[in-house]
PDB file of C-alpha atoms in Angstrom:
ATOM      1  CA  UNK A 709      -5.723 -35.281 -10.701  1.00  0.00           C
ATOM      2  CA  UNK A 710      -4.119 -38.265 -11.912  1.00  0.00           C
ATOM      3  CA  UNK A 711      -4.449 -41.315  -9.406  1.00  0.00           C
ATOM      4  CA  UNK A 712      -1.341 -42.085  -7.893  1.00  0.00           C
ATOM      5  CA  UNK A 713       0.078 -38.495  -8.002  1.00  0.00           C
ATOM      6  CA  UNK A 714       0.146 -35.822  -5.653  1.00  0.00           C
ATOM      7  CA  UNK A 715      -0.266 -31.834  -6.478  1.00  0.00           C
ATOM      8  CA  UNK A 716       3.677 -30.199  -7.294  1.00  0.00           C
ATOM      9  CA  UNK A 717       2.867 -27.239  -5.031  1.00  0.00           C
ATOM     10  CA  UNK A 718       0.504 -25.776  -2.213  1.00  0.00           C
ATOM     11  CA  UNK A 719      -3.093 -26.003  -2.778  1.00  0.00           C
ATOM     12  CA  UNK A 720      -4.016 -21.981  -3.701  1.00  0.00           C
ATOM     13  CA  UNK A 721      -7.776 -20.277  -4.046  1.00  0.00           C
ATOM     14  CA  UNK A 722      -8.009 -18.061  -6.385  1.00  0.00           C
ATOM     15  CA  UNK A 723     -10.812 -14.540  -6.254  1.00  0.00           C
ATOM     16  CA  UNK A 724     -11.115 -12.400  -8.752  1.00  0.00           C
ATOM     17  CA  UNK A 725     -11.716  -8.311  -7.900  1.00  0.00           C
ATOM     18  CA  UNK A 726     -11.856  -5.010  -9.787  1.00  0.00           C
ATOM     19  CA  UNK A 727      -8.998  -4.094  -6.297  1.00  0.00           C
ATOM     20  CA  UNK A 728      -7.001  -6.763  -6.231  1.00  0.00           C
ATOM     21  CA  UNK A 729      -5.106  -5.299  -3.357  1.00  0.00           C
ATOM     22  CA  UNK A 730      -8.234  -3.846  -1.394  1.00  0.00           C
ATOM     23  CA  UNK A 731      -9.736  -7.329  -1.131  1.00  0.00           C
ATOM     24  CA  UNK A 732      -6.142  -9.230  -0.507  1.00  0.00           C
ATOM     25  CA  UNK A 733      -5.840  -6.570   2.124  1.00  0.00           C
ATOM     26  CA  UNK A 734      -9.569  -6.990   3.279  1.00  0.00           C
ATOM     27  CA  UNK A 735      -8.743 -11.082   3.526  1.00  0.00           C
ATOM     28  CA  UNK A 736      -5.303 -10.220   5.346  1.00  0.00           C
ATOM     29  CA  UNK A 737      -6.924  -8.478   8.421  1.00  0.00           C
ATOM     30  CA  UNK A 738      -9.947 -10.899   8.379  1.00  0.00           C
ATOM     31  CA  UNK A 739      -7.646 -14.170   8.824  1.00  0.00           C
ATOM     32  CA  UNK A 740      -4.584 -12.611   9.764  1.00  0.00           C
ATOM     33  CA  UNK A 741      -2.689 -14.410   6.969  1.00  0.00           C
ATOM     34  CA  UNK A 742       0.821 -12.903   5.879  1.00  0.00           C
ATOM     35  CA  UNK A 743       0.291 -11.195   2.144  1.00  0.00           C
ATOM     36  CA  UNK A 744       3.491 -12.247   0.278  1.00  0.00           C
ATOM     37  CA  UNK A 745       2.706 -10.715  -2.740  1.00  0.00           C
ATOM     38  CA  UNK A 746       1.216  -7.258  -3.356  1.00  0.00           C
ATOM     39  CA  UNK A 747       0.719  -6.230  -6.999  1.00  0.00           C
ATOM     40  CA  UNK A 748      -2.239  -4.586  -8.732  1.00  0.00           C
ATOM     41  CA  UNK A 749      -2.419  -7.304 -10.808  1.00  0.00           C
ATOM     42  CA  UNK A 750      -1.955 -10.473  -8.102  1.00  0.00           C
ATOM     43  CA  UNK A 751      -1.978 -10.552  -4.238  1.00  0.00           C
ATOM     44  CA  UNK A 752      -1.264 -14.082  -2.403  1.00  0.00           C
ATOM     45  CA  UNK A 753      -1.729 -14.385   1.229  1.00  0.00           C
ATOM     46  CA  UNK A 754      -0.391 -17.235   3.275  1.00  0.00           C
ATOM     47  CA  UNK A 755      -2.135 -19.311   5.902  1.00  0.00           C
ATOM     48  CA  UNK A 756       0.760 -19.380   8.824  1.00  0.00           C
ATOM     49  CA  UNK A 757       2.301 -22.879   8.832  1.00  0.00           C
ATOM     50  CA  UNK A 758       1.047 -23.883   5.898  1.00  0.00           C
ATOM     51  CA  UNK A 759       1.514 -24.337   2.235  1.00  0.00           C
ATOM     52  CA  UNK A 760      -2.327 -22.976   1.466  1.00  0.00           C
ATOM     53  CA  UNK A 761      -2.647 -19.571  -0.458  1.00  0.00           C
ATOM     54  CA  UNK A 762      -5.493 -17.074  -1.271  1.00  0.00           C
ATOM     55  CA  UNK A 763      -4.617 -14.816  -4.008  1.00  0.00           C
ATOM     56  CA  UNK A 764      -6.520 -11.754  -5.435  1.00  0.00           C
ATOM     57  CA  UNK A 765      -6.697 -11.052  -9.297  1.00  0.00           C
ATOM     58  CA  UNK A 766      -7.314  -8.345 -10.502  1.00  0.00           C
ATOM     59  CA  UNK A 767      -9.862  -8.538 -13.006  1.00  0.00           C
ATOM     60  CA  UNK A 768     -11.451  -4.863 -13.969  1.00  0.00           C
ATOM     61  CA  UNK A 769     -14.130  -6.678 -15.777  1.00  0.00           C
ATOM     62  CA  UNK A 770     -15.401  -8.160 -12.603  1.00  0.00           C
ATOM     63  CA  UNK A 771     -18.976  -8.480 -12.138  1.00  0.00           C
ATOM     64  CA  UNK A 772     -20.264  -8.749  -8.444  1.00  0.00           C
ATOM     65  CA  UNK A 773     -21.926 -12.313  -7.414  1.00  0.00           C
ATOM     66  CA  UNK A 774     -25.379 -12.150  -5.979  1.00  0.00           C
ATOM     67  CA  UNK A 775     -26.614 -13.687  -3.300  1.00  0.00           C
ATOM     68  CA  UNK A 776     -28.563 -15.306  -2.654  1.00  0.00           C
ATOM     69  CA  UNK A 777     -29.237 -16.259  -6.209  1.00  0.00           C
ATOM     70  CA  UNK A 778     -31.459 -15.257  -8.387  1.00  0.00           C
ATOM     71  CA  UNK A 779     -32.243 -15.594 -11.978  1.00  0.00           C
ATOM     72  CA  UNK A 780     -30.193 -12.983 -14.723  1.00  0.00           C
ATOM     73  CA  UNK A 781     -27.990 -12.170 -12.141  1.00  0.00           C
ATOM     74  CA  UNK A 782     -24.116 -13.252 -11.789  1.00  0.00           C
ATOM     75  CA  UNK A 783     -23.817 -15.900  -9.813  1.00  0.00           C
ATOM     76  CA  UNK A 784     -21.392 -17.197  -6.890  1.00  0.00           C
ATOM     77  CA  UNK A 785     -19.015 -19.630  -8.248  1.00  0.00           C
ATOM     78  CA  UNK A 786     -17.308 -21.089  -4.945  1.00  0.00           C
ATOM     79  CA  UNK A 787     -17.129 -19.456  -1.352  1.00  0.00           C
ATOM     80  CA  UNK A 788     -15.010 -19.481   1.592  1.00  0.00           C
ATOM     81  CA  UNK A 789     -15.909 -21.782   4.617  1.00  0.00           C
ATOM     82  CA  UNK A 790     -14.587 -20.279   8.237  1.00  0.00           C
ATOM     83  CA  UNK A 791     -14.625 -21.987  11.108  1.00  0.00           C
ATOM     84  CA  UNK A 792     -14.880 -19.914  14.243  1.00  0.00           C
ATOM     85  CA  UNK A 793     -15.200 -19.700  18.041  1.00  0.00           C
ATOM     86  CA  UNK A 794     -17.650 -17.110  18.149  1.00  0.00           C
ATOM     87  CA  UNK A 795     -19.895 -16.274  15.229  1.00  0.00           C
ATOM     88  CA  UNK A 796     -21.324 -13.411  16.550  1.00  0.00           C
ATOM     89  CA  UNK A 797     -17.763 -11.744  17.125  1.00  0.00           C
ATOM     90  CA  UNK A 798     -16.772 -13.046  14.094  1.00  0.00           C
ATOM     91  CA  UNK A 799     -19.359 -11.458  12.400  1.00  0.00           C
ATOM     92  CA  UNK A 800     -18.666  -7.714  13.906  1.00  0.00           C
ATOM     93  CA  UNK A 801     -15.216  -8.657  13.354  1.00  0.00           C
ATOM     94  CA  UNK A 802     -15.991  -9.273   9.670  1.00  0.00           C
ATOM     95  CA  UNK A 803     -18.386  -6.018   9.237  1.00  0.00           C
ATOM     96  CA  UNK A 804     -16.038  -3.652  10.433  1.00  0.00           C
ATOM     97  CA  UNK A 805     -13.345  -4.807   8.116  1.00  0.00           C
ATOM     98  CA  UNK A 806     -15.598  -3.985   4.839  1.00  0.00           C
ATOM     99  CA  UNK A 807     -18.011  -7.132   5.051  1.00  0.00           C
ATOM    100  CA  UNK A 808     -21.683  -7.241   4.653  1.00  0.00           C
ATOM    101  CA  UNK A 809     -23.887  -9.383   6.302  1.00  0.00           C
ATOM    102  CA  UNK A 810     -27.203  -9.814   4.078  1.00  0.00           C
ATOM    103  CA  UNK A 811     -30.224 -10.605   5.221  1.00  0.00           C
ATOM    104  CA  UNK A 812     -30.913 -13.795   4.491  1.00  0.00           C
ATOM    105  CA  UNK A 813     -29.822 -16.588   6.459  1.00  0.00           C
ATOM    106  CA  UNK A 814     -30.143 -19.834   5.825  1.00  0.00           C
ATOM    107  CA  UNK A 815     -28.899 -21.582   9.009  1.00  0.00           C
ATOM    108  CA  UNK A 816     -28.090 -20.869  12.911  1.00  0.00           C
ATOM    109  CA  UNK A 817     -24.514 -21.718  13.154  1.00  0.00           C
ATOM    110  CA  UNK A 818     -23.499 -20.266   9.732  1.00  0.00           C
ATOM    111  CA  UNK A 819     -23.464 -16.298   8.690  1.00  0.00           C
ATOM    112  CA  UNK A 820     -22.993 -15.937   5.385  1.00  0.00           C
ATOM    113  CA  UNK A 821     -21.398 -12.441   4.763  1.00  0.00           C
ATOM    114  CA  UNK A 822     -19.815 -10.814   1.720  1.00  0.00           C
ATOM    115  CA  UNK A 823     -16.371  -9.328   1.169  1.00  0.00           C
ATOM    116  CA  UNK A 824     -16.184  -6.140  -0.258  1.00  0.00           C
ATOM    117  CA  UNK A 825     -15.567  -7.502  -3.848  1.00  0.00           C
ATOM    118  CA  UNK A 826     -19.395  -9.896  -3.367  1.00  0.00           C
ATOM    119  CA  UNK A 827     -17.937 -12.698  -2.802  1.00  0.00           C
ATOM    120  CA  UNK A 828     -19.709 -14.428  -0.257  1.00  0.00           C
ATOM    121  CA  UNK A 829     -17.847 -16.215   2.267  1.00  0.00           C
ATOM    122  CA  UNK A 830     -19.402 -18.162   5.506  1.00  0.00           C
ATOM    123  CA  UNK A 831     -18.243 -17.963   9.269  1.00  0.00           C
ATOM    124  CA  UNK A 832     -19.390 -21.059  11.357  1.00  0.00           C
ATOM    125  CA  UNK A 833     -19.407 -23.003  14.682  1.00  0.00           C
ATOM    126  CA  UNK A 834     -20.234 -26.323  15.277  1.00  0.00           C
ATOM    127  CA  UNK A 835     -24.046 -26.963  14.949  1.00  0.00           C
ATOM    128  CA  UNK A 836     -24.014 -27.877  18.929  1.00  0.00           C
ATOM    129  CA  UNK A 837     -21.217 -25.613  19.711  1.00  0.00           C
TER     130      UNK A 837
END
């Protein structure tokens, strides 16, 4: 961004997915965001009260992210950070819309789960929380 400037419009995250409209729908029930647009192409959601967006594109050439990493494999390019109140409710909450919740771990506070597209995403509390 230039200095002295400030973005023309909300602040938007972008995911691509072979189902657009499965994951926008997946996201919608996870953070109970408002989907504003509903398309197989595009999906936006809308955090209440504020200008942020997630969309969905749909991108049939999608490739699933692994995690965690390993060589040859697609990799995650960015992930959702949730805060939350109670990570273990969170987590069933998360599972029975479509998530997965790996194996691996890397920390107490933090799950790291997958949506249904790969993408992995993280719930968390406060480390002393």
């Amino acid at each position: 961004m230039i200095p002295g400037r400030t973005p023309a419009g909300p602040l938007g995250i972008t995911l691509d997915a072979a189902d657009a409209q499965a994951l926008a729908r997946f996201y919608r029930d996870l953070l109970g965001w408002e989907l504003v647009e509903d398309t197989p192409a595009w999906c936006t959601l809308r955090a209440p009260g504020s200008p942020v967006t997630l969309a969905v594109k749909g991108e049939p050439l999608h490739e699933r992210p692994t995690w965690p990493a390993r060589e040859g494999a697609q990799q995650m390019q960015a992930h959702l950070e949730l805060p939350v109140d109670d990570l273990d409710g969170a987590v069933r909450d998360a599972v029975r819309l479509g998530a997965e919740l790996p194996g691996h771990q890397p920390q107490a506070h933090v799950r790291v789960l997958l949506d249904p597209a790969g993408h992995p995403f993280c719930v968390y509390t406060e480390p002393d929380a």
